[in-house]
Coordinates of C-alpha atoms and ligand atoms in Angstrom, one line a residue:
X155 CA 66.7 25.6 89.3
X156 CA 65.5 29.0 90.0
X157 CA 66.0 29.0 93.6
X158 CA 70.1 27.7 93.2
X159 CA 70.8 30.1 90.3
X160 CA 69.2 33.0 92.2
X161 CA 71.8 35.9 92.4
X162 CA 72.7 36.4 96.5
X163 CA 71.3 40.1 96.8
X164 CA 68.0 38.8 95.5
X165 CA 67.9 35.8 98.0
X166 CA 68.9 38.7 100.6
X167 CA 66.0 41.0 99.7
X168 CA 63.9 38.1 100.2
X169 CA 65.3 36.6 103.7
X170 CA 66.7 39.7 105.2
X171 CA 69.5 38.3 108.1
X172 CA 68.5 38.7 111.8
X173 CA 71.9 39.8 112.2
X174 CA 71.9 42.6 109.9
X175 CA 68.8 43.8 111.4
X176 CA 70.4 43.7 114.6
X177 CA 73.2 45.4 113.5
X178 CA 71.2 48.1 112.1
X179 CA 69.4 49.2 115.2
X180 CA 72.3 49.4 117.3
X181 CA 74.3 51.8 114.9
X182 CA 71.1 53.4 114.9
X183 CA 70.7 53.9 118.7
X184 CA 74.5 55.0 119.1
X185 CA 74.2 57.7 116.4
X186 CA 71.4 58.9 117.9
X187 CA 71.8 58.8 121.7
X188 CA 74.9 57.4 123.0
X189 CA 77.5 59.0 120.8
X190 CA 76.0 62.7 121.1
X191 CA 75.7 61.9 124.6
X192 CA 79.4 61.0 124.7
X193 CA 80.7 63.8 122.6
X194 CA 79.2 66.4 124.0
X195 CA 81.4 69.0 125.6
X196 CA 80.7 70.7 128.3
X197 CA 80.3 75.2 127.9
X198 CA 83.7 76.4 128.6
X199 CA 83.3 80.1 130.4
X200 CA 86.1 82.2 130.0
X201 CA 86.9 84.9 132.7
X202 CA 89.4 87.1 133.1
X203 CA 91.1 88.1 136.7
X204 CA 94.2 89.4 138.6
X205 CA 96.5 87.0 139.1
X206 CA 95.9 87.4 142.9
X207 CA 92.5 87.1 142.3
X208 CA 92.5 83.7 140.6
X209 CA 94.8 82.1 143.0
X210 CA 92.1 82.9 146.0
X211 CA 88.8 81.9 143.2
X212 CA 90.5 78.8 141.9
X213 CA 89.1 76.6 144.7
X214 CA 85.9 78.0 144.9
X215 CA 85.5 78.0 140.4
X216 CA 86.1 74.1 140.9
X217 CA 84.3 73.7 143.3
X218 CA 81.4 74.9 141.1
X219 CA 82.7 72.7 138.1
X220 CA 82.7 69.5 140.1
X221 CA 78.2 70.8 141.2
X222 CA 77.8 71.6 137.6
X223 CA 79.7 69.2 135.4
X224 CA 78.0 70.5 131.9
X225 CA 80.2 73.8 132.4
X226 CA 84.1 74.7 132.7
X227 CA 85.5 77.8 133.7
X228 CA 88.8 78.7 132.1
X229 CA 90.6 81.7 134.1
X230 CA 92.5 83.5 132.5
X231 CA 95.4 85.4 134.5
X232 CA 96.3 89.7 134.3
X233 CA 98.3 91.7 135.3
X234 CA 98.1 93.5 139.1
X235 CA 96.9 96.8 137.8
X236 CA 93.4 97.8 137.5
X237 CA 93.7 99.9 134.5
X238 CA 95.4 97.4 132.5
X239 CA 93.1 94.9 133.2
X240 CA 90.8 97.7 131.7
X241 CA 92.6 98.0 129.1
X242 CA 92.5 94.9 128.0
X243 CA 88.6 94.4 128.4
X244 CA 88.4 97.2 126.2
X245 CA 90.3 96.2 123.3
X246 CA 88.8 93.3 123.3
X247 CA 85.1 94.2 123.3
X248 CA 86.3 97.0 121.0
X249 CA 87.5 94.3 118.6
X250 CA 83.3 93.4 118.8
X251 CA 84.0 89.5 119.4
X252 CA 85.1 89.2 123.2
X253 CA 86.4 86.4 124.2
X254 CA 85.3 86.7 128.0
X255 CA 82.0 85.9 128.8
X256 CA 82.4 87.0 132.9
X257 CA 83.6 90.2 133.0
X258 CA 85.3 91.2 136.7
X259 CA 84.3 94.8 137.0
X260 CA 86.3 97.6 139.5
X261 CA 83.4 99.6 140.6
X262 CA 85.0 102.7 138.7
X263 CA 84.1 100.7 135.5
X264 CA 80.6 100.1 135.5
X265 CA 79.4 103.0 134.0
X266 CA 81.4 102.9 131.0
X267 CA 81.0 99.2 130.0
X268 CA 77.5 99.7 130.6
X269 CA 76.9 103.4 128.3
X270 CA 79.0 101.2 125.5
X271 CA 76.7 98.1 125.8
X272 CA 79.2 95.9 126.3
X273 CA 77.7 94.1 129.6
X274 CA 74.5 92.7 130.0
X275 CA 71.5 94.3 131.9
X276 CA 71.4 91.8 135.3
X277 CA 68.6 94.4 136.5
X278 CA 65.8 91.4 136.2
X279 CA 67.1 88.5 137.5
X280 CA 68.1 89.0 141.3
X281 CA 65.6 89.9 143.3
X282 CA 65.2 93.5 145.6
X283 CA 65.5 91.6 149.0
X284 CA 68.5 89.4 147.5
X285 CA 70.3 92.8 146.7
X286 CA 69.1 94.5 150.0
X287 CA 72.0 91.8 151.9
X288 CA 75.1 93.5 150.6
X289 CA 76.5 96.6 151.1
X290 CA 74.6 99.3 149.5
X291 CA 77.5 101.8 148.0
X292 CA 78.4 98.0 146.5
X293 CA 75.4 97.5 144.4
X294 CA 75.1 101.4 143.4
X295 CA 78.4 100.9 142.3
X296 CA 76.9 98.2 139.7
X297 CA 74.3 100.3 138.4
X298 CA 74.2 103.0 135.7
X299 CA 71.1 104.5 135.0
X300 CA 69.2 103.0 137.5
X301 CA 70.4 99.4 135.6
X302 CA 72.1 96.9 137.6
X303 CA 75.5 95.2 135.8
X304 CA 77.2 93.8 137.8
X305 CA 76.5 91.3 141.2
X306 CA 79.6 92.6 143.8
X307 CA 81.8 89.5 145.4
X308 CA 84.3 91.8 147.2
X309 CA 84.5 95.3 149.2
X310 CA 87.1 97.8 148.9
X311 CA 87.8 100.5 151.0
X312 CA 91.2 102.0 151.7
X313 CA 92.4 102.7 155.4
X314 CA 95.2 103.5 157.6
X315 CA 97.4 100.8 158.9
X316 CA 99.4 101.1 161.6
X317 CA 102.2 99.6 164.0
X318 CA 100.3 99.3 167.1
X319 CA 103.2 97.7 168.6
X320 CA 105.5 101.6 168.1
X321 CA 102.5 103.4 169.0
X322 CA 102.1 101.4 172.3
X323 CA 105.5 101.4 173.2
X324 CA 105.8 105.1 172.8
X325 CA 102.3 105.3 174.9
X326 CA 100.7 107.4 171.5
X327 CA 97.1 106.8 170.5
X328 CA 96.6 106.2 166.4
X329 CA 96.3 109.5 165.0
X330 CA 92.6 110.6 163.7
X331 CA 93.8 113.6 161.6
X332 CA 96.5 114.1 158.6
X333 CA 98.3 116.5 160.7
X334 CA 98.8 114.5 163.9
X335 CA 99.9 111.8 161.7
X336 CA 102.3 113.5 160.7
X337 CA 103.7 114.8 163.8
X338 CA 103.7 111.5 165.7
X339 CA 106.0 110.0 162.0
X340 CA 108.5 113.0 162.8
X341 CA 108.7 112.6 166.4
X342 CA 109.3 108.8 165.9
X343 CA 111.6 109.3 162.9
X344 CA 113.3 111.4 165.0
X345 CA 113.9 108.8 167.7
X346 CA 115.1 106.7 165.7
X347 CA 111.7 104.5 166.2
X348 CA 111.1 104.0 162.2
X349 CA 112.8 104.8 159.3
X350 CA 110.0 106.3 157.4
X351 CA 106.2 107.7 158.9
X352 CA 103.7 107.0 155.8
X353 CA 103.4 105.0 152.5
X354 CA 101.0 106.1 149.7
X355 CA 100.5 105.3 146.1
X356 CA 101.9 107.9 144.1
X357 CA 102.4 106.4 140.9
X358 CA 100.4 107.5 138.3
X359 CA 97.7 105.0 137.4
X360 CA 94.1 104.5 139.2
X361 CA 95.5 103.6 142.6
X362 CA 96.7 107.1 142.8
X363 CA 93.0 108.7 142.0
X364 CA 91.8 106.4 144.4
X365 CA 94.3 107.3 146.9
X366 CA 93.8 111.0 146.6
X367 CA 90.0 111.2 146.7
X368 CA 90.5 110.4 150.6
X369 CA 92.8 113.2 150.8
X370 CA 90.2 115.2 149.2
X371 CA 87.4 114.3 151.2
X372 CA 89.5 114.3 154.3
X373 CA 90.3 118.4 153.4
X374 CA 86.5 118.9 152.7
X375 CA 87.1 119.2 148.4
X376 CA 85.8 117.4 145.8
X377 CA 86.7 116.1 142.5
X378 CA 83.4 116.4 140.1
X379 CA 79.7 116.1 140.9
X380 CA 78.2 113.5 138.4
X381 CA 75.2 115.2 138.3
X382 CA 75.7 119.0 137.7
X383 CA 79.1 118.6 136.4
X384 CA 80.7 121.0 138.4
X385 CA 85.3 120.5 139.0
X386 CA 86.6 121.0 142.5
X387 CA 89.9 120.2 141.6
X388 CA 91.3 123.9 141.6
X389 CA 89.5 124.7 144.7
X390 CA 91.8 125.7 148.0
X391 CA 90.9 122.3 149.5
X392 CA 92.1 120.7 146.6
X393 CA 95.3 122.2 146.4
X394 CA 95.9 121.8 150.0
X395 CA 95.0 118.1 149.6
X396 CA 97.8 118.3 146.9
X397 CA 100.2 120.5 149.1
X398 CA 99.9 117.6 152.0
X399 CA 101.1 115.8 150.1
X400 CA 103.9 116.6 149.0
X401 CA 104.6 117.5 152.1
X402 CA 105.1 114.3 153.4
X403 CA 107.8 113.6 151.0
X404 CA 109.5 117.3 151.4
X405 CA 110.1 116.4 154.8
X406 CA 110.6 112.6 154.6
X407 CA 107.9 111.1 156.4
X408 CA 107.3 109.4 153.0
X409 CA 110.1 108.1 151.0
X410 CA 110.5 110.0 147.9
X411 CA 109.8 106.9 145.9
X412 CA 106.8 107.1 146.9
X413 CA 105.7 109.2 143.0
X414 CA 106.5 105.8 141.7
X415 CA 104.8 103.0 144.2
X416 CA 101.7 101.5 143.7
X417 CA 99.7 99.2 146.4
X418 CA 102.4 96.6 146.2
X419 CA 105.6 98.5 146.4
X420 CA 104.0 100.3 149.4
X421 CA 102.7 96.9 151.4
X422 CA 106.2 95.3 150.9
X423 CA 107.9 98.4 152.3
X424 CA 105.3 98.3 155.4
X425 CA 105.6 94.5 155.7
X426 CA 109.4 95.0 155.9
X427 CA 109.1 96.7 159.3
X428 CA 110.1 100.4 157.9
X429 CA 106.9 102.5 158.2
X430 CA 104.7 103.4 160.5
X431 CA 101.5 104.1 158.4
X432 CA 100.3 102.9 155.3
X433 CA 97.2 103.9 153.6
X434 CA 96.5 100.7 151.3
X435 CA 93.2 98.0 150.7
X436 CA 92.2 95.6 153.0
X437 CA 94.0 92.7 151.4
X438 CA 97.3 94.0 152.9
X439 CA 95.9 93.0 156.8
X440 CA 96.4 88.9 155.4
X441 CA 99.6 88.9 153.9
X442 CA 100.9 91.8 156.6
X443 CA 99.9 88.7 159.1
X444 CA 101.3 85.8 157.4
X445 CA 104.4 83.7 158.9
X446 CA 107.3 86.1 157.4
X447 CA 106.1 88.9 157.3
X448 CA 108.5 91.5 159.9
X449 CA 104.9 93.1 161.1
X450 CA 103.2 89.8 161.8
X451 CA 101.1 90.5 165.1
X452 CA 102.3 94.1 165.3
X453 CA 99.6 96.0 163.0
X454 CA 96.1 97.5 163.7
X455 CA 93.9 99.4 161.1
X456 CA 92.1 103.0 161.3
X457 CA 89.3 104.9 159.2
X458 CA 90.8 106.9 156.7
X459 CA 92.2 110.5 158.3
X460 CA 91.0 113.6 157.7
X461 CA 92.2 117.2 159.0
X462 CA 91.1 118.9 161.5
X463 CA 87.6 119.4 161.8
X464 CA 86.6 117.6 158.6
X465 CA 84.6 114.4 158.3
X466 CA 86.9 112.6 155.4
X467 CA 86.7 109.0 153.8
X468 CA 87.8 105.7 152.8
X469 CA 87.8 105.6 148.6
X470 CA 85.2 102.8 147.7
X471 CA 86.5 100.3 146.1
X472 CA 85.7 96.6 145.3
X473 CA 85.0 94.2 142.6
X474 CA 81.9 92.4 140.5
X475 CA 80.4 90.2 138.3
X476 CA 79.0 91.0 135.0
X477 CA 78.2 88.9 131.8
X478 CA 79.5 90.2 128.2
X479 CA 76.8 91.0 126.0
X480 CA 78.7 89.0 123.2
X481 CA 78.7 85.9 125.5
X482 CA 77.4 83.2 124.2
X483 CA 76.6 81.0 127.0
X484 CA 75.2 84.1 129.2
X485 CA 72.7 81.2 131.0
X486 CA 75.8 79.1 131.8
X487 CA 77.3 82.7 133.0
X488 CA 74.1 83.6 135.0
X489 CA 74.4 80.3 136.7
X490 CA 78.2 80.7 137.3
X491 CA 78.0 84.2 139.1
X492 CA 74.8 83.0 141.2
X493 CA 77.3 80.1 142.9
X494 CA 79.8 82.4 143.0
X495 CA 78.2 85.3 144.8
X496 CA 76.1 83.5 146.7
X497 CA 76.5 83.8 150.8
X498 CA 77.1 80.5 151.8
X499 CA 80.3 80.8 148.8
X500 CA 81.3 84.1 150.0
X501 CA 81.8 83.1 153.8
X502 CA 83.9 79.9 153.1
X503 CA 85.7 82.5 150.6
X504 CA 86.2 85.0 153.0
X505 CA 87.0 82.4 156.0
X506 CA 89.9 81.2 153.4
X507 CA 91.4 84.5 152.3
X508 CA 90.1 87.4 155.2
X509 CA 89.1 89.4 151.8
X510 CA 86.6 91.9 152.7
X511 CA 82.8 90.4 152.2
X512 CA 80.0 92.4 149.9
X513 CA 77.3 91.1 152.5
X514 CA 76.7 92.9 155.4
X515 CA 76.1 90.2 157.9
X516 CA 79.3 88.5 157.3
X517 CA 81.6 91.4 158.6
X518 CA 79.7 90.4 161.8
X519 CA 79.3 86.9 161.5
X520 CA 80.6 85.1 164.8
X521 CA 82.8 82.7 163.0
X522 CA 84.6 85.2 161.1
X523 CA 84.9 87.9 163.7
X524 CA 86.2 85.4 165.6
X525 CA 89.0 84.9 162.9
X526 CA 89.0 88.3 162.1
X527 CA 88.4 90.4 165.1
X528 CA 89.3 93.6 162.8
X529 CA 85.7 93.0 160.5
X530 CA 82.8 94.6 162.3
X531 CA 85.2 97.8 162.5
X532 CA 86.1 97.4 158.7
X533 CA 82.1 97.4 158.0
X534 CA 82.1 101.0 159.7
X535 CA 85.2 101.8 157.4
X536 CA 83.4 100.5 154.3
X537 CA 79.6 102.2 155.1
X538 CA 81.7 106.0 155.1
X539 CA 82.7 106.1 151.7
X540 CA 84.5 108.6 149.6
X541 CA 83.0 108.1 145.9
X542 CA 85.1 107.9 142.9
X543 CA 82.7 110.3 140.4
X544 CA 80.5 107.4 138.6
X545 CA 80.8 108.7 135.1
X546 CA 80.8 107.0 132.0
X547 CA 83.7 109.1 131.0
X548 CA 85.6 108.3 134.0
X549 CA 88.7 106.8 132.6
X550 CA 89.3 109.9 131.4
X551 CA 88.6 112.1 134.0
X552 CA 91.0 109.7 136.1
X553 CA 93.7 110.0 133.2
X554 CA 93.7 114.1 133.8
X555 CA 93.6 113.3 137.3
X556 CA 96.8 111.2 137.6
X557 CA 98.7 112.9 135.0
X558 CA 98.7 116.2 137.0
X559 CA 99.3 114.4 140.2
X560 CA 102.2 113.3 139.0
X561 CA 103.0 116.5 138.0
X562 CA 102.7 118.2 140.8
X563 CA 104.1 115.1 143.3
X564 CA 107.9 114.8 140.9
X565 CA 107.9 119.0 141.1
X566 CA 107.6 119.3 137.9
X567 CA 104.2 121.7 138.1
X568 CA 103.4 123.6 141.2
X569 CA 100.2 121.9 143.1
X570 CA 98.7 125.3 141.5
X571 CA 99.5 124.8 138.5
X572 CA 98.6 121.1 138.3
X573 CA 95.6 121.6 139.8
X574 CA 94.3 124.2 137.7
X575 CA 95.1 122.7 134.6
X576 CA 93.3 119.4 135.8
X577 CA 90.8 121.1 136.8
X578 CA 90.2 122.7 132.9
X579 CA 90.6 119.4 131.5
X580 CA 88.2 117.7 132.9
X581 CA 85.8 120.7 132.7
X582 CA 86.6 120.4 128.7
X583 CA 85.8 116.5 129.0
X584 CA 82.6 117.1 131.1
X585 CA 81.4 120.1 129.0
X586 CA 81.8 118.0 126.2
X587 CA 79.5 115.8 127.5
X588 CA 77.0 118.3 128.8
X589 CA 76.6 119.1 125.3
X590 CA 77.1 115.6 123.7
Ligands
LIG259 C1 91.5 98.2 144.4 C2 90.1 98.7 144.4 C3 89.7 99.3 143.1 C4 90.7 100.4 142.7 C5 92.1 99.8 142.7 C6 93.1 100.9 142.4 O1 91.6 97.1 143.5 O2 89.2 97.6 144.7 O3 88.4 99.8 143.2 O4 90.4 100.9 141.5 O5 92.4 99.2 143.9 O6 94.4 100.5 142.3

């Protein structure tokens, strides 16, 4: 019979299984919604940071992860130094392909990544009165060309620390100018009160231009004007900025390692109880006041000094979020740096690590000053700035800079000399540029 001798596909075709059909449907609906759904990864950002950095953000970056599970942020450590950090955005956005898609800007930066196109122009998406909230040298310092590039989560501004507990004891105010801070180290010296009178960075890298533009300020000079393009470096205020100086290591108030500390060498010396001033950032007031440290309890912080009769400054420093133009997840980024400068982050971040805040209104902040009784004068410290020259050359201009520093602070050029020769370089570099 027909029906009996029937191969089997044909009597399938004709009486197609429940089963099968059943079958069918659900591979169907897991290759089309549960397996994507199930395999699909969330962005992973990748931002680069100093390793002191990271260990303050961690918290904060999970925090973020855990409110927005479709995106990962891997941090990726560096070294202390600013300019190597630099160093190694550059060769990586240089290579065209960078693997960071938040970039952590020093203010000095901005220009540069910005002339090269390597960040992205944030200009349109944060409003005026959003901006308005933080400190304004902050977000000037993340514009170039009247662009904004980067969103700032952290002031900078360097200032004087001193051992209140010396000063009180000897029944000395803190000093206001260079000179008197000099005199009240030797005095003390002298006595036996301290074994050295002032730390500064003298090493040559960026901490050391940053260092010295308070100097210059604080003798009325100047480095170069970004708009006419005009060098002050070989003025007489200059070189007396220079001369001060060395000074201070010629007649020991300041160790004559000094030519070869950075931030870090200088706070550990202060933290161990053997200075009595210390120019430095304001991270140095946390770890200065941790269980340990010698000078726990013992410190207070100034403005910046000047000399006599001059109005001087605190360098402006600080740090910032842009977005590489090469990211590919720049929404993912956008989202990222909104949490993460936002003010309700930046007060628990601040509460947590006594960093110094971008917004204005948390320096005064009741919980905060309560914490930190030093902020509302570190807002004055931070709204009387003395500007690094935002140029997009500026990495260059600071290279000149620190190599004939260092010059002049080992004796191996007079501050003449140094000066002068600086002072041609960089009119060379600029000129270039006037004509470029
Ligand atoms: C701090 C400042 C930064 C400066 C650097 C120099 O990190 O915030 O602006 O360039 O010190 O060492």
């Amino acid at each position: 019979m027909q029906t009996i001798n029937s191969p089997p596909a044909f009597r399938q075709k004709k009486r197609p299984p429940l089963l099968a059909l059943f079958a069918l449907t659900l591979a169907a609906v897991l290759f089309l919604f549960v397996l994507p759904a199930l395999t699909q990864q969330p962005v992973v950002l990748t931002m680069l940071m100093q390793g002191q950095d990271i260990a303050n953000w961690r918290p904060f970056v999970r925090e973020f992860e855990q409110k927005n599970p479709d995106i990962r942020i891997n941090l990726v450590e560096g070294p202390f130094d600013t300019n190597l950090i630099e160093n190694l955005y550059t060769s990586a956005f240089l290579l065209g392909d960078s693997p960071y898609d938040i970039i952590n800007m020093d203010i000095v930066w901005v220009p540069k990544f910005a002339a090269a196109g390597w960040v992205i122009d944030l200009t349109d998406k944060i409003a005026p009165k959003q901006l308005s909230k933080f400190i304004s040298g902050n977000v000037e310092g993340g514009r170039y060309r009247g662009r904004l590039y980067r969103i700032p989560h952290a002031s900078d501004a360097g200032m004087l620390y001193y051992r209140k507990d010396i000063l009180e004891q000897a029944g000395i105010a803190p000093p206001a100018t260079f000179e008197e801070m000099a005199s009240i180290s030797q005095n003390l010296q002298k006595q036996g009160k301290t074994t050295w009178g002032y730390l500064w960075q003298g090493k040559q890298y960026e901490g050391v231009s940053a260092m010295f533009v308070e100097v210059l300020a604080g003798f009325g000079g100047f480095w170069a004007n970004p708009e006419t393009f005009e060098v002050g470096l070989d003025r007489p205020e200059a070189i007396k900025a220079v001369e001060f100086l060395k000074s201070t290591i010629s007649s020991r108030i300041s160790p004559p390692g000094v030519t070869t500390y950075g931030e870090e060498e200088t706070r550990l010396l202060f933290q161990s109880g053997q200075s009595l001033f210390l120019r430095n950032w304001p991270y140095v007031w946390r770890l200065a006041n941790a269980e340990g440290s010698r000078v726990k309890d013992k410190i207070a912080i100034a403005p910046m000094l000047s000399s006599i009769g001059q109005q001087g400054g605190s360098c402006l420093g600080g740090w910032g979020w842009g977005i590489s133009k090469t990211s590919k997840h720049p929404e993912q980024a956008w989202r990222a740096i909104q949490y993460l400068t936002s003010e309700e982050t930046q007060r628990k971040f601040i509460l947590e690590t006594g960093l110094i805040p971008s917004y204005r209104s948390l320096f005064t902040d009741n919980e905060i000053a309560a914490k930190y009784p030093h902020y509302p004068q570190l807002l004055k410290v931070v709204e009387k700035p003395a500007l690094r020259p935002p140029l997009a050359q500026y990495a260059q201009a600071s290279d000149i800079l620190q190599r004939y520093l260092s010059a002049a602070f080992t004796g191996r050029m007079s501050s003449e000399k140094a000066m002068k020769a600086a002072a041609s370089e960089t009119r060379n570099l600029l000129g270039s540029l006037r004509n470029s």
